[in-house]
Structures are given as C-alpha cells and as structure tokens.
C-alpha cells in the first residue's frame, strides 16, 4: 500500500502531498495511544537527529479504522519487520508452515500381462495368444484384488468398530456376513492358477480348474440374499454420529480409494456377475482345437446356473423383506395372495391422480400400492387401498392428454395442459377394489412398468379348478390364523360360514370343546 492510499482512507487527514508540507503545524494532533513504542523502533546512530515523540507518526494510526483486527495484524507485521531489520532482540517470528496436501488415494496395480514380458519374450507369442493370456491374467488379478478387499473390510472396518463398540457384534454380523469364509475360497482359485502358470508366465489350460471351482460360489447365496437387509441396517446405523464419524474418517483415508463401506461389501456381488464375461473373453481368444475350448463352454454354463440360483434366492429374500415392511390399516387389505409371493418383479415411486406419492410393489401374485412411513426409525410401507391380484388386474395404457387438468388432478400435474406418462390399473370386478391412474417420471420408466405388468399377467394366467384347490390348501396351511380371524370378523355368531375364494368354497368346521372353547378347522369343497 503506498502513502497516498493510506492517507486517502484516513478521513481526518488530507492527501499526503499537503501533509508533507505542513507536518509542523500545531493543529495536526496525533493520538498518543496509537503511537508505536520506542523500544520497537530500530536504534539510530548517535550522530543522527532524533525527532520528538509528539512528531513520530504511528503507521497504525494511518490505517483506516474500519477493520480493527486487520489493522492490528498489519501493525504487528510492521513492528516485527522493524525488529528484524534492526536485528534487535524480540519474539522470534513463527515459521510459515504450508498446509500438507491430502494423501492421494491408494491406487490398484493395473499392469497388463504383456507388460511383464521383455521384448524378446513378447515376440515369441502370437497376437491371439497374448490376448488369451491377458484375459487369464485379468481373472487372476481380479481374484487377488477381491481377496485384498475382503481382508480390508474385515481389518479396517469390522474389527475396529467391534473393538471400539461402535456397533454390536450382532449388528456387524448382520452387515458383514461371513466374509472370512469367502477369502479361502478365492485364495484356492488363485493358488491353482499360480500352480498352472509355466516358467514363461503363461497358463496352458484353465478350463478344468474353473469347471471344478465355480460350483463353490454357491456359498454366496446367503450373503447376496442378505444384502438388502444389510444395506438397510447400515443406512440406519449411519444416523449414529459415532458410526458416521468413523466411516467418514475411513473414506478420507488413502486405503479406502475413495470408496465407502458399502462399496467394499458389494464387491463380491459385482465380482460374481463378471465371471461369465471373463470366461467368455478367454474363450473368444482360445482356438477351437484347444483343449480348453469345450471346458470353457462348460464352465460358462456352470456359472450361469450358479448365478441363476443365487438370483432366485436373492429375489425371494428381497420379496420377503418388503412384505415384512407392509403395514395394514385394515386387516381386509391383507390379501391372502401376499403369502404366495416369491418374487418382486419391480417397485418404485409413482403418483396417483391427486398427486400423492405412492411406492408401488409388483409382486408375482399381487400389485400393492403403499405410502412410505416411518415407525420407530424404521421405514415401513402403509398399504393404500385394496391390493389387486395380478390375475384379476386390468391394465390400460393411457396416451398423453387422455387425462387433463381439473378437479382432483390439479395437484398431480401442476400447470401443464395435459398429463404425460400415465397408465391405469384396476380389478376386473369393480366391487373388489378401485381403479388407480398412475403417473411415471418419464417414458422410459413408464415402458418398464408396462412391460413388467404385462409379463406378470402372462406368467400368471387364471388358475384351473385343480390349481385353485391346491392354492386354497396352501393358503389354509400357511394362513390358518388369518382365515380364522377373518371368518370370526365376518360372522362371529355363526357356527358355519362359507368363504368363497376364487370360486372355491372354504368352509370352517367349528368344534366346541368340553371347556366351552371352539376350534375352527378350515376345509375346501375341492378334494
């Protein structure tokens, strides 16, 4: 800052040119409280004329008083500079410490197989063989990475949280599953691949190894089927500040590679779906006459079967997870079909004609509309209206503009002239429930819903008499208490009530015991 700027900002003084001409005028009054102490000034030689105290102008007094803190710091800097220049003793200056840059995240080794060879070795292999070995090397390298990630999840997350009592052992078991049991599984494949590697770094045959090893991946059935519940529990525990702080510190540490805990826990699942792709890539670069060709095709069929079994178990678990979260305001909403559902085809957030957000579940047997609610910090889904059995469902694909603004649609579609991306579902029998006009976010998601609904109807045709009889018996076996409650509510004083379900009569046979209590035995008229 130059002299002109300093004096210009001090409202009590004139520009510096005038001040220099009239420095000795008596009307120029300086506040002594703002003067620099004499000890802070450098000692001048004895031959130099020293100005009187009243004429020594403090730099601190010449700075604009708007920001007192900034002025004080500026004055302290100037004083420190004076001491340094004069080599006078004083408080040593604090060294300027540059903030340490954040530690970069740890990176994975991305070396290619061909990069491990020298120029002479590389020239001895054909291009096709190099690509085949690259694919095998990628399989091997991926196993090593997976082992490291599973070990990291245990040592960096599970064990510290258990030791620090951030989570209970039961909660950690629910979230992490049996990670320790999967590490030896992948170590075994890695050891077999290493044993099959020749002195030149190539793997001659891999087909038999993977055919024998892949069925062992069925061990992931329980782990994958538990993932939805594990993720829900982890998200719930993240509300705890201790858990949140611990996970954030881990995320900022280099070992995490900027991945959160769930990314590590989800790595086994993502690895499973890569096996068919890796094997197909190896097969693509394997000559047809090679002994591995037939074995690799067999291995691909094996892994696809394993994944199909895992997906089926995972689907059943996901289905039951959401069924358990359904909340009924009226027991009449508890459709018996819900007990037969074994798969959840799709689910997501839609809006009805009044603009209400609904979470809709399409199970294999039933379409259920719900409203998300929270009960004791637990997410639940309150059943909205009466569920519609898929076999009785009527689907209408509505075109844009078929439903316009007005009346109850005002809140649903805003200021638009017409509603877009809508469809309607209703039961065949209007007495069994009402119709629902539903709106989706975009054309893509609308088409997904239409496809899922049509597929569900195709795969669940109306049952025959025999199928209905079997269905009734299954329902009686699984939901006897429900039928008893339902029948008592319908006619508590009647001794015999016939419930018609899908055209089949379910008759309760009431037996009165010697103690006056009654027992209800449910039977159907189909033998």
Tab-separated table of C-alpha atoms in Angstrom, residues 142-503:
chain	number	residue	atom	x	y	z
A	142	UNK	CA	-9.212	-59.791	-10.071
A	143	UNK	CA	-9.092	-62.653	-7.573
A	144	UNK	CA	-6.127	-61.038	-5.844
A	145	UNK	CA	-7.923	-57.687	-5.674
A	146	UNK	CA	-11.043	-59.329	-4.261
A	147	UNK	CA	-9.053	-61.072	-1.538
A	148	UNK	CA	-7.415	-57.771	-0.566
A	149	UNK	CA	-10.786	-56.003	-0.432
A	150	UNK	CA	-12.363	-58.690	1.748
A	151	UNK	CA	-9.400	-58.560	4.114
A	152	UNK	CA	-9.596	-54.765	4.181
A	153	UNK	CA	-13.303	-54.807	5.011
A	154	UNK	CA	-12.554	-57.040	7.962
A	155	UNK	CA	-9.429	-55.316	9.306
A	156	UNK	CA	-10.224	-51.655	8.604
A	157	UNK	CA	-13.968	-51.627	9.256
A	158	UNK	CA	-15.366	-54.676	11.061
A	159	UNK	CA	-12.695	-55.262	13.696
A	160	UNK	CA	-12.183	-51.584	14.729
A	161	UNK	CA	-15.930	-50.965	15.044
A	162	UNK	CA	-16.268	-54.084	17.179
A	163	UNK	CA	-13.283	-53.167	19.360
A	164	UNK	CA	-14.472	-49.574	19.849
A	165	UNK	CA	-18.064	-50.745	20.479
A	166	UNK	CA	-19.319	-48.540	17.659
A	167	UNK	CA	-21.646	-51.385	16.665
A	168	UNK	CA	-22.614	-54.570	18.435
A	169	UNK	CA	-21.304	-57.941	17.285
A	170	UNK	CA	-24.805	-58.937	16.180
A	171	UNK	CA	-25.182	-55.813	14.035
A	172	UNK	CA	-21.766	-56.292	12.446
A	173	UNK	CA	-22.533	-59.937	11.666
A	174	UNK	CA	-25.782	-58.871	10.024
A	175	UNK	CA	-23.997	-56.267	7.876
A	176	UNK	CA	-20.751	-58.075	7.023
A	177	UNK	CA	-21.999	-61.643	6.823
A	178	UNK	CA	-19.391	-64.415	6.840
A	179	UNK	CA	-16.667	-62.603	4.932
A	180	UNK	CA	-13.952	-64.793	6.435
A	181	UNK	CA	-15.395	-67.911	4.809
A	182	UNK	CA	-15.076	-66.441	1.310
A	183	UNK	CA	-11.415	-65.438	1.492
A	184	UNK	CA	-10.050	-69.054	1.430
A	185	UNK	CA	-12.419	-69.789	-1.462
A	186	UNK	CA	-10.757	-67.217	-3.712
A	187	UNK	CA	-7.294	-67.949	-2.365
A	188	UNK	CA	-7.752	-71.532	-3.555
A	189	UNK	CA	-8.517	-70.449	-7.139
A	190	UNK	CA	-5.571	-68.072	-7.085
A	191	UNK	CA	-3.277	-70.861	-5.881
A	192	UNK	CA	-4.475	-73.209	-8.639
A	193	UNK	CA	-3.912	-70.557	-11.305
A	194	UNK	CA	-0.449	-69.853	-9.926
A	195	UNK	CA	0.381	-73.566	-9.979
A	196	UNK	CA	-0.786	-73.814	-13.594
A	197	UNK	CA	1.452	-70.924	-14.667
A	198	UNK	CA	4.535	-72.061	-16.570
A	199	UNK	CA	8.091	-70.662	-16.409
A	200	UNK	CA	7.330	-68.345	-19.319
A	201	UNK	CA	4.371	-66.800	-17.430
A	202	UNK	CA	1.646	-68.464	-19.497
A	203	UNK	CA	-1.250	-70.637	-18.312
A	204	UNK	CA	-1.608	-73.635	-20.608
A	205	UNK	CA	-5.037	-74.903	-19.558
A	206	UNK	CA	-7.572	-73.241	-17.288
A	207	UNK	CA	-10.819	-74.975	-18.273
A	208	UNK	CA	-10.754	-77.871	-15.819
A	209	UNK	CA	-9.706	-75.578	-12.978
A	210	UNK	CA	-12.714	-73.275	-13.321
A	211	UNK	CA	-15.189	-76.099	-14.041
A	212	UNK	CA	-14.261	-77.704	-10.710
A	213	UNK	CA	-14.084	-74.440	-8.769
A	214	UNK	CA	-17.126	-72.443	-9.936
A	215	UNK	CA	-19.813	-74.555	-8.157
A	216	UNK	CA	-18.286	-73.487	-4.850
A	217	UNK	CA	-19.576	-69.966	-5.498
A	218	UNK	CA	-22.999	-71.168	-4.330
A	219	UNK	CA	-21.666	-70.265	-0.896
A	220	UNK	CA	-22.612	-66.671	-1.768
A	221	UNK	CA	-26.341	-67.478	-1.740
A	222	UNK	CA	-26.859	-66.376	1.841
A	223	UNK	CA	-24.566	-63.370	1.507
A	224	UNK	CA	-26.338	-61.989	-1.555
A	225	UNK	CA	-29.818	-62.710	-0.237
A	226	UNK	CA	-28.985	-60.767	2.930
A	227	UNK	CA	-27.660	-57.684	1.140
A	228	UNK	CA	-30.909	-55.721	1.112
A	229	UNK	CA	-31.422	-56.122	4.850
A	230	UNK	CA	-27.727	-55.436	5.483
A	231	UNK	CA	-27.869	-52.203	3.481
A	232	UNK	CA	-30.995	-51.089	5.344
A	233	UNK	CA	-29.339	-51.709	8.716
A	234	UNK	CA	-26.152	-49.921	7.645
A	235	UNK	CA	-28.137	-46.889	6.484
A	236	UNK	CA	-29.984	-46.864	9.792
A	237	UNK	CA	-26.738	-47.064	11.798
A	238	UNK	CA	-25.282	-44.172	9.807
A	239	UNK	CA	-27.656	-41.916	11.737
A	240	UNK	CA	-25.441	-42.585	14.762
A	241	UNK	CA	-22.795	-39.848	14.917
A	242	UNK	CA	-20.081	-42.266	16.056
A	243	UNK	CA	-20.701	-44.539	13.092
A	244	UNK	CA	-20.930	-41.575	10.757
A	245	UNK	CA	-17.657	-40.091	12.023
A	246	UNK	CA	-15.806	-43.421	11.803
A	247	UNK	CA	-16.953	-44.117	8.250
A	248	UNK	CA	-16.097	-40.570	7.162
A	249	UNK	CA	-12.557	-40.897	8.534
A	250	UNK	CA	-12.149	-44.166	6.669
A	251	UNK	CA	-13.456	-42.590	3.473
A	252	UNK	CA	-10.848	-39.822	3.732
A	253	UNK	CA	-8.025	-42.308	4.345
A	254	UNK	CA	-5.855	-43.453	1.404
A	255	UNK	CA	-6.650	-47.150	1.913
A	256	UNK	CA	-10.322	-46.632	1.014
A	257	UNK	CA	-9.544	-45.473	-2.551
A	258	UNK	CA	-12.457	-43.005	-2.048
A	259	UNK	CA	-14.877	-45.941	-1.699
A	260	UNK	CA	-17.409	-46.098	1.118
A	261	UNK	CA	-18.023	-49.185	3.231
A	262	UNK	CA	-20.954	-50.417	1.163
A	263	UNK	CA	-18.809	-50.354	-1.978
A	264	UNK	CA	-16.497	-52.891	-0.325
A	265	UNK	CA	-19.391	-55.027	0.886
A	266	UNK	CA	-20.925	-55.030	-2.594
A	267	UNK	CA	-17.692	-56.063	-4.339
A	268	UNK	CA	-18.379	-59.842	-4.055
A	269	UNK	CA	-21.742	-59.440	-5.826
A	270	UNK	CA	-20.233	-57.352	-8.620
A	271	UNK	CA	-17.429	-59.900	-8.931
A	272	UNK	CA	-19.903	-62.760	-9.373
A	273	UNK	CA	-21.546	-61.192	-12.413
A	274	UNK	CA	-18.126	-60.675	-14.024
A	275	UNK	CA	-17.207	-64.365	-14.144
A	276	UNK	CA	-19.315	-65.166	-17.245
A	277	UNK	CA	-17.829	-62.153	-19.046
A	278	UNK	CA	-14.265	-63.100	-18.135
A	279	UNK	CA	-14.748	-66.710	-19.215
A	280	UNK	CA	-16.345	-65.662	-22.496
A	281	UNK	CA	-13.393	-63.357	-23.159
A	282	UNK	CA	-10.934	-66.197	-22.544
A	283	UNK	CA	-12.974	-68.489	-24.808
A	284	UNK	CA	-13.076	-65.835	-27.533
A	285	UNK	CA	-9.290	-65.888	-27.771
A	286	UNK	CA	-8.968	-69.667	-27.387
A	287	UNK	CA	-8.550	-71.672	-30.627
A	288	UNK	CA	-11.372	-74.110	-31.349
A	289	UNK	CA	-8.940	-77.042	-31.355
A	290	UNK	CA	-7.525	-76.085	-27.938
A	291	UNK	CA	-8.421	-78.499	-25.076
A	292	UNK	CA	-9.792	-75.543	-23.120
A	293	UNK	CA	-12.466	-74.662	-25.683
A	294	UNK	CA	-15.011	-77.295	-24.635
A	295	UNK	CA	-14.191	-76.921	-20.937
A	296	UNK	CA	-14.700	-73.154	-21.041
A	297	UNK	CA	-18.126	-73.569	-22.615
A	298	UNK	CA	-18.995	-75.977	-19.815
A	299	UNK	CA	-17.665	-73.508	-17.241
A	300	UNK	CA	-19.836	-70.716	-18.659
A	301	UNK	CA	-22.911	-72.931	-18.332
A	302	UNK	CA	-21.933	-73.791	-14.751
A	303	UNK	CA	-21.515	-70.176	-13.638
A	304	UNK	CA	-24.768	-69.137	-15.292
A	305	UNK	CA	-26.560	-71.860	-13.356
A	306	UNK	CA	-24.920	-70.740	-10.129
A	307	UNK	CA	-25.917	-67.124	-10.746
A	308	UNK	CA	-29.469	-68.182	-11.551
A	309	UNK	CA	-29.747	-69.991	-8.211
A	310	UNK	CA	-28.267	-67.025	-6.350
A	311	UNK	CA	-30.616	-64.599	-8.096
A	312	UNK	CA	-33.630	-66.749	-7.256
A	313	UNK	CA	-32.673	-66.887	-3.582
A	314	UNK	CA	-31.903	-63.178	-3.589
A	315	UNK	CA	-35.251	-62.411	-5.217
A	316	UNK	CA	-37.140	-64.431	-2.615
A	317	UNK	CA	-35.270	-62.667	0.165
A	318	UNK	CA	-35.946	-59.241	-1.335
A	319	UNK	CA	-39.610	-60.120	-1.743
A	320	UNK	CA	-39.946	-61.208	1.878
A	321	UNK	CA	-38.013	-58.142	3.050
A	322	UNK	CA	-40.620	-55.799	1.602
A	323	UNK	CA	-43.568	-57.995	2.581
A	324	UNK	CA	-42.408	-57.748	6.196
A	325	UNK	CA	-42.396	-53.959	5.890
A	326	UNK	CA	-46.016	-53.730	4.741
A	327	UNK	CA	-48.331	-52.125	7.271
A	328	UNK	CA	-52.103	-52.642	7.090
A	329	UNK	CA	-54.590	-50.093	8.376
A	330	UNK	CA	-57.381	-52.612	7.839
A	331	UNK	CA	-56.991	-56.388	8.024
A	332	UNK	CA	-59.222	-56.694	4.968
A	333	UNK	CA	-56.300	-55.274	2.963
A	334	UNK	CA	-54.201	-58.307	3.834
A	335	UNK	CA	-54.843	-60.255	0.663
A	336	UNK	CA	-54.023	-63.976	1.042
A	337	UNK	CA	-52.077	-63.811	-2.241
A	338	UNK	CA	-49.299	-61.997	-0.403
A	339	UNK	CA	-48.335	-65.250	1.303
A	340	UNK	CA	-47.753	-66.903	-2.069
A	341	UNK	CA	-45.439	-64.212	-3.461
A	342	UNK	CA	-41.914	-65.452	-4.010
A	343	UNK	CA	-40.508	-62.715	-6.204
A	344	UNK	CA	-40.679	-58.945	-6.540
A	345	UNK	CA	-40.824	-58.024	-10.224
A	346	UNK	CA	-40.393	-54.274	-9.811
A	347	UNK	CA	-41.140	-51.425	-7.433
A	348	UNK	CA	-40.750	-47.671	-7.340
A	349	UNK	CA	-42.290	-44.286	-6.661
A	350	UNK	CA	-45.311	-43.199	-8.709
A	351	UNK	CA	-48.014	-40.545	-8.302
A	352	UNK	CA	-51.745	-41.052	-8.341
A	353	UNK	CA	-54.271	-38.691	-9.906
A	354	UNK	CA	-54.399	-36.477	-6.818
A	355	UNK	CA	-50.625	-36.039	-6.798
A	356	UNK	CA	-49.967	-38.316	-3.827
A	357	UNK	CA	-46.597	-40.069	-3.908
A	358	UNK	CA	-47.048	-43.813	-3.738
A	359	UNK	CA	-44.492	-46.600	-3.548
A	360	UNK	CA	-45.862	-49.353	-5.762
A	361	UNK	CA	-44.800	-53.004	-5.483
A	362	UNK	CA	-45.465	-55.505	-8.250
A	363	UNK	CA	-45.092	-58.988	-6.801
A	364	UNK	CA	-45.575	-62.128	-8.863
A	365	UNK	CA	-49.082	-62.542	-7.431
A	366	UNK	CA	-50.144	-59.073	-6.376
A	367	UNK	CA	-49.941	-55.337	-7.128
A	368	UNK	CA	-49.688	-53.348	-3.883
A	369	UNK	CA	-49.867	-49.555	-3.619
A	370	UNK	CA	-48.348	-48.086	-0.454
A	371	UNK	CA	-47.353	-44.849	1.223
A	372	UNK	CA	-43.871	-44.752	2.836
A	373	UNK	CA	-43.992	-44.071	6.581
A	374	UNK	CA	-41.515	-44.220	9.464
A	375	UNK	CA	-42.211	-46.202	12.609
A	376	UNK	CA	-39.644	-46.029	15.435
A	377	UNK	CA	-36.885	-45.004	12.979
A	378	UNK	CA	-37.854	-47.950	10.788
A	379	UNK	CA	-39.072	-47.498	7.230
A	380	UNK	CA	-42.443	-49.095	6.565
A	381	UNK	CA	-44.948	-49.076	3.722
A	382	UNK	CA	-48.550	-48.384	4.626
A	383	UNK	CA	-50.868	-50.246	2.258
A	384	UNK	CA	-53.021	-47.819	0.272
A	385	UNK	CA	-56.457	-49.069	-0.802
A	386	UNK	CA	-57.043	-52.704	-1.668
A	387	UNK	CA	-54.230	-54.696	-3.361
A	388	UNK	CA	-55.059	-56.090	-6.813
A	389	UNK	CA	-54.282	-59.749	-7.641
A	390	UNK	CA	-52.270	-59.915	-10.870
A	391	UNK	CA	-54.648	-62.490	-12.375
A	392	UNK	CA	-57.578	-60.108	-11.874
A	393	UNK	CA	-55.727	-56.973	-12.976
A	394	UNK	CA	-56.774	-54.905	-15.993
A	395	UNK	CA	-54.074	-52.662	-17.482
A	396	UNK	CA	-54.806	-49.582	-19.595
A	397	UNK	CA	-52.042	-47.704	-21.417
A	398	UNK	CA	-53.232	-44.075	-21.451
A	399	UNK	CA	-51.913	-41.673	-24.059
A	400	UNK	CA	-50.590	-38.229	-23.176
A	401	UNK	CA	-53.560	-35.929	-22.882
A	402	UNK	CA	-56.112	-38.644	-22.133
A	403	UNK	CA	-56.259	-37.251	-18.617
A	404	UNK	CA	-56.243	-33.466	-18.307
A	405	UNK	CA	-56.112	-30.952	-15.513
A	406	UNK	CA	-59.139	-30.186	-13.452
A	407	UNK	CA	-60.763	-31.299	-10.253
A	408	UNK	CA	-58.691	-33.851	-8.413
A	409	UNK	CA	-55.891	-33.722	-10.990
A	410	UNK	CA	-54.807	-30.202	-10.117
A	411	UNK	CA	-52.200	-31.211	-7.579
A	412	UNK	CA	-50.885	-34.076	-9.672
A	413	UNK	CA	-49.874	-32.409	-12.886
A	414	UNK	CA	-49.136	-28.788	-11.958
A	415	UNK	CA	-49.650	-26.166	-14.622
A	416	UNK	CA	-49.276	-28.487	-17.590
A	417	UNK	CA	-52.120	-28.662	-20.104
A	418	UNK	CA	-52.151	-32.436	-20.114
A	419	UNK	CA	-50.841	-35.352	-18.106
A	420	UNK	CA	-47.956	-37.372	-19.520
A	421	UNK	CA	-46.581	-40.859	-18.898
A	422	UNK	CA	-49.714	-42.298	-17.299
A	423	UNK	CA	-51.430	-45.677	-17.149
A	424	UNK	CA	-54.358	-47.120	-15.248
A	425	UNK	CA	-54.760	-50.351	-13.293
A	426	UNK	CA	-57.998	-51.767	-11.902
A	427	UNK	CA	-59.507	-55.106	-10.855
A	428	UNK	CA	-61.820	-56.910	-13.258
A	429	UNK	CA	-64.568	-56.833	-10.665
A	430	UNK	CA	-65.143	-53.179	-9.619
A	431	UNK	CA	-66.533	-54.377	-6.290
A	432	UNK	CA	-63.117	-55.833	-5.388
A	433	UNK	CA	-61.317	-52.503	-5.472
A	434	UNK	CA	-60.945	-49.196	-7.213
A	435	UNK	CA	-59.058	-48.082	-10.313
A	436	UNK	CA	-55.759	-46.200	-9.983
A	437	UNK	CA	-54.412	-43.737	-12.542
A	438	UNK	CA	-50.648	-43.623	-12.043
A	439	UNK	CA	-48.036	-41.242	-13.412
A	440	UNK	CA	-44.374	-42.081	-14.016
A	441	UNK	CA	-41.452	-39.669	-14.340
A	442	UNK	CA	-40.634	-40.362	-17.980
A	443	UNK	CA	-41.417	-42.514	-20.999
A	444	UNK	CA	-38.629	-44.983	-20.246
A	445	UNK	CA	-39.894	-45.841	-16.761
A	446	UNK	CA	-43.483	-45.985	-17.996
A	447	UNK	CA	-42.486	-48.607	-20.565
A	448	UNK	CA	-40.673	-50.575	-17.876
A	449	UNK	CA	-43.798	-50.675	-15.731
A	450	UNK	CA	-45.996	-51.681	-18.649
A	451	UNK	CA	-43.601	-54.482	-19.597
A	452	UNK	CA	-43.449	-55.799	-16.032
A	453	UNK	CA	-47.227	-55.707	-15.615
A	454	UNK	CA	-47.817	-57.489	-18.923
A	455	UNK	CA	-45.186	-60.103	-18.101
A	456	UNK	CA	-46.753	-60.711	-14.698
A	457	UNK	CA	-50.193	-61.246	-16.253
A	458	UNK	CA	-48.771	-63.584	-18.911
A	459	UNK	CA	-46.874	-65.691	-16.391
A	460	UNK	CA	-49.839	-65.858	-14.004
A	461	UNK	CA	-52.924	-66.926	-16.008
A	462	UNK	CA	-56.221	-67.607	-14.202
A	463	UNK	CA	-55.971	-70.941	-12.349
A	464	UNK	CA	-57.870	-74.084	-13.222
A	465	UNK	CA	-60.210	-75.728	-10.699
A	466	UNK	CA	-57.494	-78.121	-9.595
A	467	UNK	CA	-54.920	-75.327	-9.260
A	468	UNK	CA	-57.394	-73.285	-7.236
A	469	UNK	CA	-57.981	-76.218	-4.899
A	470	UNK	CA	-54.245	-76.633	-4.347
A	471	UNK	CA	-53.942	-72.908	-3.800
A	472	UNK	CA	-56.685	-72.949	-1.175
A	473	UNK	CA	-54.998	-75.765	0.709
A	474	UNK	CA	-51.687	-73.905	0.670
A	475	UNK	CA	-53.376	-70.773	1.960
A	476	UNK	CA	-55.140	-72.701	4.702
A	477	UNK	CA	-51.864	-74.263	5.773
A	478	UNK	CA	-49.943	-71.000	5.839
A	479	UNK	CA	-52.569	-68.531	6.979
A	480	UNK	CA	-54.957	-70.547	9.104
A	481	UNK	CA	-54.925	-67.931	11.860
A	482	UNK	CA	-55.713	-65.240	9.314
A	483	UNK	CA	-58.704	-67.145	7.936
A	484	UNK	CA	-59.948	-67.802	11.464
A	485	UNK	CA	-59.749	-64.102	12.302
A	486	UNK	CA	-61.374	-63.188	9.005
A	487	UNK	CA	-64.256	-65.619	9.467
A	488	UNK	CA	-64.916	-64.557	13.042
A	489	UNK	CA	-64.970	-60.924	11.985
A	490	UNK	CA	-67.399	-61.654	9.145
A	491	UNK	CA	-69.923	-63.511	11.303
A	492	UNK	CA	-68.791	-64.084	14.894
A	493	UNK	CA	-72.096	-65.688	15.977
A	494	UNK	CA	-72.462	-68.177	13.133
A	495	UNK	CA	-71.406	-71.773	13.607
A	496	UNK	CA	-70.806	-72.395	9.911
A	497	UNK	CA	-69.656	-69.802	7.412
A	498	UNK	CA	-68.721	-70.404	3.795
A	499	UNK	CA	-65.986	-68.187	2.378
A	500	UNK	CA	-65.850	-68.120	-1.423
A	501	UNK	CA	-62.314	-67.636	-2.649
A	502	UNK	CA	-61.600	-67.765	-6.392
A	503	UNK	CA	-64.732	-69.768	-6.926
